[in-house]
């Protein structure tokens, strides 16, 4: 085998592995075929996904593998032959929910010993979690992690044939599994993971420990996936990575995320491109120019600030100050007027004083984000921040959270108010989840718009005049 880079070597190994997984897909399919012939009904699966869009995208791959193995999706766990949880460990409450679900399945497993209960994803990359599940939830059949997700067919086959708990967790891997089956949840917009892992080690965050170091997918692989999506009729794509701004740094040449955006912008059929998440320390002027020049790249940027106090930012290991963040926002707005900005904020980081918190409020008021996703700081074992003695009491965290929400909601509503009676371009996604008999879509600035429509409009760009404003959505009429 010719090996010129570490990346090439792991990818070649992986190609053999993928072929092997294809064989296991066939083997499980055969088992399911025999079972369907005996029982007169096909086997069903359900997947519950926790956490971020990258997990959602991973679940689409798991669904693709399950479909290829002859399973059919059902939303009803009572009807399921496989129940799969794709977990998240960014905050404690996501973990607690998974334990709650697993506990509730004990009875179902007792009644139906053939049921396969599987858990995978970020939570499983923590050895103490796996141990806890082994001890307390003995009815779980299969446990695997983030690095060997593509080996699901092989692991499932083992669990089905040997009828014993299968646990397979890899410490890390350079492997990028291309060409695995995928069943996407939506038909108008699609997620595309462009890189895996994170090198940043923000002091509160568990992600680098469970997702490993940054690995970028090859430009050609991504562009080919986007081309396929364009041919299939998808109109919008979102490029995903924990920090897309460091895309390509592992290639050892000058390729970066701006170059990728330009390539993807050329793909026919796609009308909108989004991406997330951007780390402020890595957002270059070159990328701002690329966003400005690529007509399909939407005028929206998710730019987590996390905190407004430079002292807290330093302790978070974010590598920028409040002033640098504000300066970056000014540069972005100068080059892309009207861009909408959203952010993530953590409230109650260890040692956060009232003054620090007021700095966060002041950043909110200065930047005037379109929307902020606010999180109560959650202690994650193994991260540096968890070891700090000055943890903020829950009660104070909650009070600050409510104060922050009040400020942000007012700003979001005021920004949206500016759209009253305006015409906006909306990509129609389908029936609205919240408002009965209405259709729903988003503006280029990522605002949800509900309106009366019809099925033929799904996947089309329409002009809507805005007539009613809410904090998190807009209503209007197609013109
Ligand atoms: N506690 C609370 N929020 C966290 N995030 C990451 N780690 C933690 C934690 N320990 C938030 C950050 C990140 C988002 C995805 O989750 O704001 O941007
Ligand atoms: Fe976590 Fe920071 Fe990496 Fe985002 S950039 S995944 S917050 S370590």
Short mmCIF file of C-alpha atoms and ligand atoms in Angstrom, two decimals:
data_model
loop_
_atom_site.label_atom_id
_atom_site.label_comp_id
_atom_site.label_asym_id
_atom_site.label_seq_id
_atom_site.Cartn_x
_atom_site.Cartn_y
_atom_site.Cartn_z
CA UNK A 1 0.00 0.00 0.00
CA UNK A 2 1.40 3.42 -0.87
CA UNK A 3 1.21 5.74 2.06
CA UNK A 4 2.01 9.40 1.59
CA UNK A 5 0.17 10.88 4.53
CA UNK A 6 -1.31 9.54 7.72
CA UNK A 7 -4.73 10.67 6.49
CA UNK A 8 -4.41 8.65 3.27
CA UNK A 9 -3.36 5.53 5.17
CA UNK A 10 -6.31 5.59 7.55
CA UNK A 11 -8.70 6.29 4.70
CA UNK A 12 -7.47 3.29 2.72
CA UNK A 13 -7.81 1.03 5.72
CA UNK A 14 -11.26 2.41 6.16
CA UNK A 15 -12.28 1.60 2.58
CA UNK A 16 -11.61 -2.10 3.31
CA UNK A 17 -13.54 -1.78 6.52
CA UNK A 18 -16.48 -0.19 4.75
CA UNK A 19 -16.56 -3.11 2.30
CA UNK A 20 -16.66 -5.44 5.32
CA UNK A 21 -19.57 -3.50 6.79
CA UNK A 22 -21.39 -3.95 3.51
CA UNK A 23 -21.04 -7.71 3.98
CA UNK A 24 -22.50 -7.46 7.49
CA UNK A 25 -25.37 -5.38 6.13
CA UNK A 26 -26.15 -8.29 3.79
CA UNK A 27 -25.86 -10.83 6.62
CA UNK A 28 -28.28 -8.95 8.90
CA UNK A 29 -30.61 -8.40 5.94
CA UNK A 30 -30.71 -12.16 5.41
CA UNK A 31 -31.54 -12.77 9.08
CA UNK A 32 -34.34 -10.21 8.82
CA UNK A 33 -35.61 -11.76 5.61
CA UNK A 34 -35.90 -15.16 7.30
CA UNK A 35 -37.59 -13.64 10.35
CA UNK A 36 -40.08 -11.72 8.18
CA UNK A 37 -40.92 -14.94 6.31
CA UNK A 38 -41.53 -16.77 9.61
CA UNK A 39 -43.42 -14.06 11.46
CA UNK A 40 -45.13 -12.44 8.52
CA UNK A 41 -44.00 -8.91 9.36
CA UNK A 42 -40.85 -6.87 8.84
CA UNK A 43 -38.64 -5.68 11.70
CA UNK A 44 -38.86 -2.10 12.94
CA UNK A 45 -36.45 0.37 14.49
CA UNK A 46 -36.65 3.65 16.31
CA UNK A 47 -33.81 6.10 16.89
CA UNK A 48 -33.82 8.86 19.50
CA UNK A 49 -31.21 11.53 18.98
CA UNK A 50 -29.90 13.89 21.64
CA UNK A 51 -27.67 16.92 21.17
CA UNK A 52 -26.37 18.78 18.18
CA UNK A 53 -26.93 18.65 14.41
CA UNK A 54 -23.84 16.49 13.99
CA UNK A 55 -25.57 13.84 16.08
CA UNK A 56 -28.68 14.29 13.93
CA UNK A 57 -26.51 13.69 10.87
CA UNK A 58 -24.93 10.61 12.50
CA UNK A 59 -28.44 9.30 13.20
CA UNK A 60 -29.30 9.72 9.53
CA UNK A 61 -26.35 7.41 8.79
CA UNK A 62 -27.52 4.90 11.41
CA UNK A 63 -31.00 5.03 9.85
CA UNK A 64 -29.43 4.49 6.42
CA UNK A 65 -27.61 1.38 7.67
CA UNK A 66 -30.75 0.04 9.38
CA UNK A 67 -32.83 0.54 6.25
CA UNK A 68 -30.16 -1.20 4.19
CA UNK A 69 -30.34 -4.11 6.67
CA UNK A 70 -34.05 -4.48 6.01
CA UNK A 71 -35.50 -2.64 9.01
CA UNK A 72 -38.36 -0.15 8.72
CA UNK A 73 -38.60 2.98 10.85
CA UNK A 74 -41.37 3.39 13.40
CA UNK A 75 -41.97 6.21 15.85
CA UNK A 76 -43.46 3.73 18.31
CA UNK A 77 -41.00 2.02 20.66
CA UNK A 78 -43.61 -0.62 21.54
CA UNK A 79 -43.46 -1.80 17.91
CA UNK A 80 -39.66 -1.64 17.67
CA UNK A 81 -37.33 -4.58 17.33
CA UNK A 82 -34.36 -2.25 17.76
CA UNK A 83 -34.39 0.84 19.95
CA UNK A 84 -31.33 3.00 19.48
CA UNK A 85 -30.26 6.05 21.50
CA UNK A 86 -27.68 8.36 19.97
CA UNK A 87 -26.51 10.28 23.00
CA UNK A 88 -24.99 13.65 23.91
CA UNK A 89 -22.87 14.53 26.93
CA UNK A 90 -22.39 18.29 26.52
CA UNK A 91 -24.65 18.97 29.50
CA UNK A 92 -25.74 16.75 32.37
CA UNK A 93 -29.48 16.98 31.66
CA UNK A 94 -29.01 15.29 28.24
CA UNK A 95 -27.33 12.37 30.03
CA UNK A 96 -30.02 12.11 32.69
CA UNK A 97 -32.70 11.87 30.00
CA UNK A 98 -30.93 8.88 28.44
CA UNK A 99 -30.75 7.06 31.79
CA UNK A 100 -34.46 7.80 32.26
CA UNK A 101 -35.29 6.23 28.89
CA UNK A 102 -33.09 3.19 29.52
CA UNK A 103 -34.71 2.60 32.92
CA UNK A 104 -38.17 2.73 31.37
CA UNK A 105 -37.21 0.02 28.84
CA UNK A 106 -36.49 -2.68 31.43
CA UNK A 107 -40.09 -3.90 31.40
CA UNK A 108 -40.30 -3.94 27.60
CA UNK A 109 -37.13 -6.03 27.37
CA UNK A 110 -38.50 -8.48 29.95
CA UNK A 111 -41.65 -8.92 27.88
CA UNK A 112 -39.73 -9.17 24.62
CA UNK A 113 -36.23 -10.69 25.09
CA UNK A 114 -35.59 -10.42 21.31
CA UNK A 115 -35.75 -6.63 21.50
CA UNK A 116 -32.33 -5.07 20.83
CA UNK A 117 -31.54 -1.97 22.92
CA UNK A 118 -28.53 -0.06 21.65
CA UNK A 119 -26.80 3.11 22.88
CA UNK A 120 -24.13 5.02 21.02
CA UNK A 121 -22.68 8.50 20.61
CA UNK A 122 -20.74 10.94 22.77
CA UNK A 123 -21.87 9.71 26.19
CA UNK A 124 -20.42 6.27 25.45
CA UNK A 125 -16.93 7.72 24.97
CA UNK A 126 -16.76 8.16 28.75
CA UNK A 127 -15.65 4.95 30.47
CA UNK A 128 -17.57 5.72 33.69
CA UNK A 129 -20.81 5.97 31.67
CA UNK A 130 -20.26 2.60 30.01
CA UNK A 131 -19.49 1.06 33.40
CA UNK A 132 -22.64 2.61 34.88
CA UNK A 133 -24.78 1.23 32.05
CA UNK A 134 -23.20 -2.20 32.43
CA UNK A 135 -23.94 -2.23 36.14
CA UNK A 136 -27.36 -0.61 36.27
CA UNK A 137 -28.91 -1.30 32.88
CA UNK A 138 -28.01 -4.92 32.16
CA UNK A 139 -30.82 -5.10 29.59
CA UNK A 140 -28.82 -2.97 27.13
CA UNK A 141 -27.57 -5.19 24.27
CA UNK A 142 -25.17 -2.98 22.34
CA UNK A 143 -22.91 -0.08 23.29
CA UNK A 144 -20.65 1.71 20.83
CA UNK A 145 -19.08 5.14 20.52
CA UNK A 146 -18.51 7.99 18.10
CA UNK A 147 -15.37 6.68 16.39
CA UNK A 148 -16.76 3.32 15.25
CA UNK A 149 -20.27 4.36 14.26
CA UNK A 150 -19.69 3.02 10.75
CA UNK A 151 -19.13 -0.45 12.23
CA UNK A 152 -22.72 -0.60 13.45
CA UNK A 153 -23.70 -3.42 11.01
CA UNK A 154 -20.92 -5.68 12.29
CA UNK A 155 -21.69 -4.91 15.95
CA UNK A 156 -25.40 -5.40 15.48
CA UNK A 157 -24.81 -8.71 13.74
CA UNK A 158 -22.71 -9.82 16.70
CA UNK A 159 -25.41 -8.78 19.18
CA UNK A 160 -28.09 -10.61 17.17
CA UNK A 161 -26.13 -13.82 16.69
CA UNK A 162 -24.38 -14.16 20.05
CA UNK A 163 -27.24 -12.82 22.15
CA UNK A 164 -24.89 -11.21 24.65
CA UNK A 165 -24.07 -7.59 25.40
CA UNK A 166 -21.66 -6.20 22.84
CA UNK A 167 -19.49 -3.27 23.91
CA UNK A 168 -17.06 -1.67 21.50
CA UNK A 169 -15.59 1.76 22.26
CA UNK A 170 -12.55 3.15 20.49
CA UNK A 171 -10.29 5.65 22.18
CA UNK A 172 -9.87 7.64 19.01
CA UNK A 173 -9.45 7.20 15.29
CA UNK A 174 -8.31 9.10 12.24
CA UNK A 175 -10.93 7.26 10.25
CA UNK A 176 -13.39 9.10 8.08
CA UNK A 177 -16.01 6.73 6.80
CA UNK A 178 -17.17 7.75 3.32
CA UNK A 179 -19.90 6.14 1.26
CA UNK A 180 -21.98 4.71 4.07
CA UNK A 181 -25.74 4.51 3.46
CA UNK A 182 -27.80 7.45 4.65
CA UNK A 183 -31.52 8.07 5.12
CA UNK A 184 -32.12 11.78 5.51
CA UNK A 185 -34.96 13.05 7.63
CA UNK A 186 -35.84 15.97 5.41
CA UNK A 187 -36.27 16.46 1.70
CA UNK A 188 -35.51 20.17 1.21
CA UNK A 189 -32.51 20.78 3.43
CA UNK A 190 -29.65 18.50 4.35
CA UNK A 191 -26.85 18.37 6.91
CA UNK A 192 -23.34 17.62 5.73
CA UNK A 193 -20.62 16.98 8.28
CA UNK A 194 -17.41 18.40 6.81
CA UNK A 195 -15.12 17.73 9.73
CA UNK A 196 -15.07 15.74 12.92
CA UNK A 197 -13.58 16.48 16.32
CA UNK A 198 -12.27 19.60 17.99
CA UNK A 199 -8.81 20.81 19.03
CA UNK A 200 -9.88 23.77 21.10
CA UNK A 201 -10.34 22.43 24.60
CA UNK A 202 -12.56 25.20 25.90
CA UNK A 203 -12.24 24.60 29.63
CA UNK A 204 -15.93 23.76 30.21
CA UNK A 205 -16.38 21.48 27.20
CA UNK A 206 -16.30 17.69 26.98
CA UNK A 207 -16.45 17.53 23.17
CA UNK A 208 -12.69 17.28 22.45
CA UNK A 209 -12.48 14.31 24.83
CA UNK A 210 -15.33 12.38 23.22
CA UNK A 211 -15.02 13.40 19.56
CA UNK A 212 -11.23 13.39 19.29
CA UNK A 213 -8.94 15.65 17.25
CA UNK A 214 -10.02 17.61 14.17
CA UNK A 215 -10.27 15.60 10.95
CA UNK A 216 -11.49 17.19 7.74
CA UNK A 217 -13.26 15.33 4.98
CA UNK A 218 -11.70 15.75 1.56
CA UNK A 219 -13.04 18.63 -0.55
CA UNK A 220 -13.96 16.26 -3.39
CA UNK A 221 -15.91 13.93 -1.11
CA UNK A 222 -17.92 16.87 0.24
CA UNK A 223 -18.52 18.42 -3.18
CA UNK A 224 -19.65 15.04 -4.55
CA UNK A 225 -22.09 14.65 -1.67
CA UNK A 226 -23.47 18.14 -2.34
CA UNK A 227 -23.78 17.34 -6.07
CA UNK A 228 -25.77 14.20 -5.21
CA UNK A 229 -28.03 16.25 -2.98
CA UNK A 230 -28.53 18.81 -5.76
CA UNK A 231 -29.53 16.02 -8.14
CA UNK A 232 -31.92 14.60 -5.55
CA UNK A 233 -33.72 17.94 -5.34
CA UNK A 234 -32.31 19.30 -2.08
CA UNK A 235 -32.22 23.09 -2.04
CA UNK A 236 -30.35 23.97 1.12
CA UNK A 237 -27.30 22.46 2.76
CA UNK A 238 -25.71 23.14 6.11
CA UNK A 239 -22.02 22.31 6.44
CA UNK A 240 -21.32 21.03 9.92
CA UNK A 241 -18.32 20.83 12.20
CA UNK A 242 -17.53 21.66 15.83
CA UNK A 243 -15.40 24.48 14.46
CA UNK A 244 -15.74 24.72 10.68
CA UNK A 245 -13.28 27.60 10.59
CA UNK A 246 -10.41 25.20 11.15
CA UNK A 247 -11.50 23.05 8.20
CA UNK A 248 -8.47 21.87 6.22
CA UNK A 249 -5.83 22.64 8.83
CA UNK A 250 -5.06 18.91 8.98
CA UNK A 251 -4.42 18.69 5.20
CA UNK A 252 -1.01 20.28 5.41
CA UNK A 253 -1.68 22.54 2.40
CA UNK A 254 -3.39 25.92 2.23
CA UNK A 255 -6.95 24.63 1.66
CA UNK A 256 -9.34 26.26 4.10
CA UNK A 257 -13.05 26.64 4.76
CA UNK A 258 -13.36 29.68 2.50
CA UNK A 259 -12.04 27.54 -0.40
CA UNK A 260 -14.57 24.84 0.43
CA UNK A 261 -17.43 27.36 0.47
CA UNK A 262 -16.42 28.62 -2.96
CA UNK A 263 -16.37 25.09 -4.38
CA UNK A 264 -19.74 24.19 -2.84
CA UNK A 265 -21.22 27.46 -4.08
CA UNK A 266 -20.70 26.25 -7.66
CA UNK A 267 -22.85 23.13 -7.27
CA UNK A 268 -25.97 23.20 -9.41
CA UNK A 269 -29.42 22.76 -7.90
CA UNK A 270 -28.52 24.01 -4.44
CA UNK A 271 -29.82 27.51 -3.70
CA UNK A 272 -28.75 28.07 -0.13
CA UNK A 273 -25.67 27.25 1.90
CA UNK A 274 -25.32 27.58 5.65
CA UNK A 275 -22.63 26.42 8.03
CA UNK A 276 -21.99 25.99 11.70
CA UNK A 277 -20.29 26.32 14.14
CA UNK A 278 -17.76 29.14 13.81
CA UNK A 279 -15.18 29.85 16.48
CA UNK A 280 -14.54 33.62 16.67
CA UNK A 281 -10.78 33.12 17.05
CA UNK A 282 -10.57 31.40 13.64
CA UNK A 283 -13.02 33.45 11.59
CA UNK A 284 -10.75 35.02 8.98
CA UNK A 285 -11.28 38.05 6.75
CA UNK A 286 -10.89 35.63 3.83
CA UNK A 287 -13.95 33.74 5.05
CA UNK A 288 -15.94 36.97 5.46
CA UNK A 289 -15.07 37.82 1.84
CA UNK A 290 -16.08 34.34 0.69
CA UNK A 291 -19.43 34.69 2.47
CA UNK A 292 -19.91 38.04 0.77
CA UNK A 293 -18.96 36.76 -2.68
CA UNK A 294 -20.73 33.39 -2.70
CA UNK A 295 -24.31 34.24 -3.62
CA UNK A 296 -25.71 31.01 -2.18
CA UNK A 297 -24.17 31.50 1.25
CA UNK A 298 -26.93 32.90 3.46
CA UNK A 299 -26.66 36.10 5.46
CA UNK A 300 -26.57 34.37 8.79
CA UNK A 301 -23.73 33.48 11.10
CA UNK A 302 -23.81 31.47 14.30
CA UNK A 303 -20.90 32.87 16.31
CA UNK A 304 -20.85 31.64 19.91
CA UNK A 305 -19.53 34.30 22.28
CA UNK A 306 -20.06 32.12 25.41
CA UNK A 307 -19.43 35.03 27.82
CA UNK A 308 -18.98 38.79 27.75
CA UNK A 309 -16.27 39.17 30.36
CA UNK A 310 -12.69 38.99 29.05
CA UNK A 311 -11.65 37.47 32.38
CA UNK A 312 -14.19 34.66 32.02
CA UNK A 313 -13.33 34.20 28.34
CA UNK A 314 -9.70 33.71 29.32
CA UNK A 315 -10.67 31.16 31.95
CA UNK A 316 -12.84 29.44 29.37
CA UNK A 317 -9.74 29.22 27.12
CA UNK A 318 -11.66 30.89 24.28
CA UNK A 319 -8.59 32.82 23.06
CA UNK A 320 -10.36 36.14 22.36
CA UNK A 321 -11.38 39.10 24.48
CA UNK A 322 -14.70 40.90 24.61
CA UNK A 323 -13.14 43.72 22.54
CA UNK A 324 -11.82 41.33 19.89
CA UNK A 325 -15.24 39.73 19.58
CA UNK A 326 -16.96 43.11 19.22
CA UNK A 327 -14.39 44.15 16.64
CA UNK A 328 -14.99 40.94 14.66
CA UNK A 329 -18.74 41.60 14.68
CA UNK A 330 -18.14 45.14 13.34
CA UNK A 331 -15.94 43.80 10.54
CA UNK A 332 -18.54 41.19 9.58
CA UNK A 333 -21.36 43.72 9.59
CA UNK A 334 -19.34 46.21 7.56
CA UNK A 335 -18.77 43.61 4.82
CA UNK A 336 -22.16 41.84 4.97
CA UNK A 337 -24.81 44.43 5.84
CA UNK A 338 -28.02 43.01 7.28
CA UNK A 339 -26.41 39.71 8.30
CA UNK A 340 -28.21 38.05 11.17
CA UNK A 341 -26.08 36.89 14.06
CA UNK A 342 -26.90 34.20 16.59
CA UNK A 343 -24.82 33.02 19.50
CA UNK A 344 -24.37 30.57 22.38
CA UNK A 345 -23.95 31.80 25.94
CA UNK A 346 -23.06 29.91 29.08
CA UNK A 347 -24.40 31.36 32.32
CA UNK A 348 -22.72 30.62 35.65
CA UNK A 349 -19.26 29.51 34.55
CA UNK A 350 -17.20 28.85 37.73
CA UNK A 351 -16.07 32.15 39.26
CA UNK A 352 -18.52 34.26 37.21
CA UNK A 353 -19.28 37.34 39.34
CA UNK A 354 -22.23 39.70 39.03
CA UNK A 355 -19.89 42.11 37.24
CA UNK A 356 -18.81 39.41 34.78
CA UNK A 357 -22.42 38.58 34.10
CA UNK A 358 -23.21 42.23 33.47
CA UNK A 359 -20.42 42.19 30.87
CA UNK A 360 -22.34 39.41 29.11
CA UNK A 361 -25.52 41.49 29.21
CA UNK A 362 -23.61 44.45 27.82
CA UNK A 363 -22.31 42.35 24.89
CA UNK A 364 -25.86 41.24 24.16
CA UNK A 365 -26.99 44.86 24.11
CA UNK A 366 -24.07 46.03 22.00
CA UNK A 367 -24.16 43.26 19.41
CA UNK A 368 -27.95 42.84 19.37
CA UNK A 369 -27.98 39.20 18.31
CA UNK A 370 -31.00 37.96 16.41
CA UNK A 371 -31.11 35.03 18.78
CA UNK A 372 -29.07 33.56 21.65
CA UNK A 373 -29.02 29.95 22.80
CA UNK A 374 -28.44 30.17 26.53
CA UNK A 375 -27.16 27.34 28.70
CA UNK A 376 -26.70 26.94 32.43
CA UNK A 377 -23.09 25.92 33.04
CA UNK A 378 -23.00 22.16 33.58
CA UNK A 379 -20.04 20.55 35.33
CA UNK A 380 -18.43 17.94 33.07
CA UNK A 381 -16.08 15.48 34.75
CA UNK A 382 -12.65 15.53 33.17
CA UNK A 383 -12.77 19.15 32.02
CA UNK A 384 -10.56 21.77 33.73
CA UNK A 385 -13.53 23.97 34.72
CA UNK A 386 -15.13 21.12 36.68
CA UNK A 387 -12.17 21.12 39.07
CA UNK A 388 -12.53 24.81 39.94
CA UNK A 389 -13.67 25.43 43.49
CA UNK A 390 -15.74 28.58 42.80
CA UNK A 391 -18.83 26.88 41.33
CA UNK A 392 -21.77 29.30 41.05
CA UNK A 393 -24.83 28.24 43.12
CA UNK A 394 -27.71 26.87 41.01
CA UNK A 395 -30.10 29.52 42.27
CA UNK A 396 -27.85 32.37 41.08
CA UNK A 397 -27.29 30.64 37.73
CA UNK A 398 -31.06 30.39 37.22
CA UNK A 399 -31.65 34.03 38.15
CA UNK A 400 -28.96 35.15 35.69
CA UNK A 401 -30.38 32.86 33.03
CA UNK A 402 -33.83 34.47 33.40
CA UNK A 403 -32.39 37.99 33.34
CA UNK A 404 -30.42 37.18 30.21
CA UNK A 405 -33.43 35.70 28.48
CA UNK A 406 -35.50 38.77 29.25
CA UNK A 407 -32.90 41.08 27.68
CA UNK A 408 -32.41 38.84 24.63
CA UNK A 409 -36.10 38.20 24.00
CA UNK A 410 -36.73 41.93 23.90
CA UNK A 411 -33.88 42.40 21.39
CA UNK A 412 -35.03 39.47 19.22
CA UNK A 413 -38.55 40.86 19.11
CA UNK A 414 -37.32 44.38 18.28
CA UNK A 415 -35.16 43.07 15.42
CA UNK A 416 -38.08 41.03 14.08
CA UNK A 417 -40.38 44.08 14.41
CA UNK A 418 -38.19 45.73 11.78
CA UNK A 419 -39.45 43.14 9.28
CA UNK A 420 -43.14 44.07 9.61
CA UNK A 421 -44.69 44.73 6.15
CA UNK A 422 -41.39 43.78 4.48
CA UNK A 423 -41.04 41.23 1.67
CA UNK A 424 -38.72 38.32 2.41
CA UNK A 425 -37.54 35.32 0.39
CA UNK A 426 -38.57 32.04 2.03
CA UNK A 427 -37.53 28.49 1.18
CA UNK A 428 -40.67 26.43 1.81
CA UNK A 429 -39.83 23.41 3.98
CA UNK A 430 -43.26 21.85 4.63
CA UNK A 431 -46.16 21.98 7.04
CA UNK A 432 -45.55 24.11 10.11
CA UNK A 433 -44.90 22.21 13.33
CA UNK A 434 -46.67 24.75 15.50
CA UNK A 435 -49.30 26.46 13.50
CA UNK A 436 -52.04 24.18 12.16
CA UNK A 437 -52.74 24.19 8.42
CA UNK A 438 -49.88 26.59 7.74
CA UNK A 439 -46.67 26.03 5.84
CA UNK A 440 -43.28 26.97 7.15
CA UNK A 441 -39.91 28.00 5.83
CA UNK A 442 -36.96 30.21 6.62
CA UNK A 443 -35.57 33.47 5.35
CA UNK A 444 -31.95 33.60 4.26
CA UNK A 445 -31.31 35.16 7.67
CA UNK A 446 -32.69 31.94 9.21
CA UNK A 447 -35.94 33.34 10.58
CA UNK A 448 -38.91 30.99 10.67
CA UNK A 449 -41.87 32.23 8.63
CA UNK A 450 -45.35 30.64 8.71
CA UNK A 451 -47.88 31.28 5.93
CA UNK A 452 -50.80 29.73 4.08
CA UNK A 453 -49.52 27.57 1.26
CA UNK A 454 -49.80 24.27 -0.52
CA UNK A 455 -47.79 21.12 -0.98
CA UNK A 456 -46.55 22.06 -4.46
CA UNK A 457 -44.61 24.93 -2.89
CA UNK A 458 -42.40 22.65 -0.79
CA UNK A 459 -38.80 23.08 -1.93
CA UNK A 460 -39.57 26.35 -3.76
CA UNK A 461 -38.38 29.87 -3.00
CA UNK A 462 -41.34 32.19 -2.47
CA UNK A 463 -41.77 35.85 -1.56
CA UNK A 464 -43.72 36.46 1.62
CA UNK A 465 -44.98 39.77 3.01
CA UNK A 466 -44.59 39.78 6.80
CA UNK A 467 -47.77 40.67 8.68
CA UNK A 468 -47.27 39.46 12.23
CA UNK A 469 -44.21 39.35 14.46
CA UNK A 470 -43.36 36.97 17.29
CA UNK A 471 -40.14 36.64 19.27
CA UNK A 472 -39.02 33.46 17.50
CA UNK A 473 -41.04 33.43 14.30
CA UNK A 474 -42.88 35.55 11.75
CA UNK A 475 -46.19 35.20 9.94
CA UNK A 476 -47.10 36.46 6.51
CA UNK A 477 -48.77 35.99 3.13
CA UNK A 478 -47.22 34.75 -0.09
CA UNK A 479 -47.19 37.49 -2.76
N1 LIG B 1 -22.17 23.64 30.23
C1 LIG B 1 -23.09 24.40 29.58
N2 LIG B 1 -23.06 24.63 28.28
C2 LIG B 1 -22.06 24.05 27.55
N3 LIG B 1 -21.78 24.10 26.24
C3 LIG B 1 -20.68 23.35 26.02
N4 LIG B 1 -20.26 22.81 27.17
C4 LIG B 1 -21.09 23.24 28.15
C5 LIG B 1 -21.17 23.03 29.54
N5 LIG B 1 -20.28 22.29 30.19
C6 LIG B 1 -22.54 24.90 25.29
C7 LIG B 1 -21.66 25.93 24.58
C8 LIG B 1 -21.59 25.39 23.18
C9 LIG B 1 -22.92 24.70 23.04
C10 LIG B 1 -23.03 23.73 21.95
O1 LIG B 1 -23.08 24.07 24.29
O2 LIG B 1 -22.33 27.17 24.59
O3 LIG B 1 -21.39 26.40 22.20
FE1 LIG B 2 -16.40 22.58 22.77
FE2 LIG B 2 -14.95 24.81 22.42
FE3 LIG B 2 -14.66 22.71 20.73
FE4 LIG B 2 -16.91 24.17 20.66
S1 LIG B 2 -14.84 24.93 20.18
S2 LIG B 2 -16.75 21.92 20.66
S3 LIG B 2 -17.17 24.73 22.83
S4 LIG B 2 -14.14 22.77 22.90
#
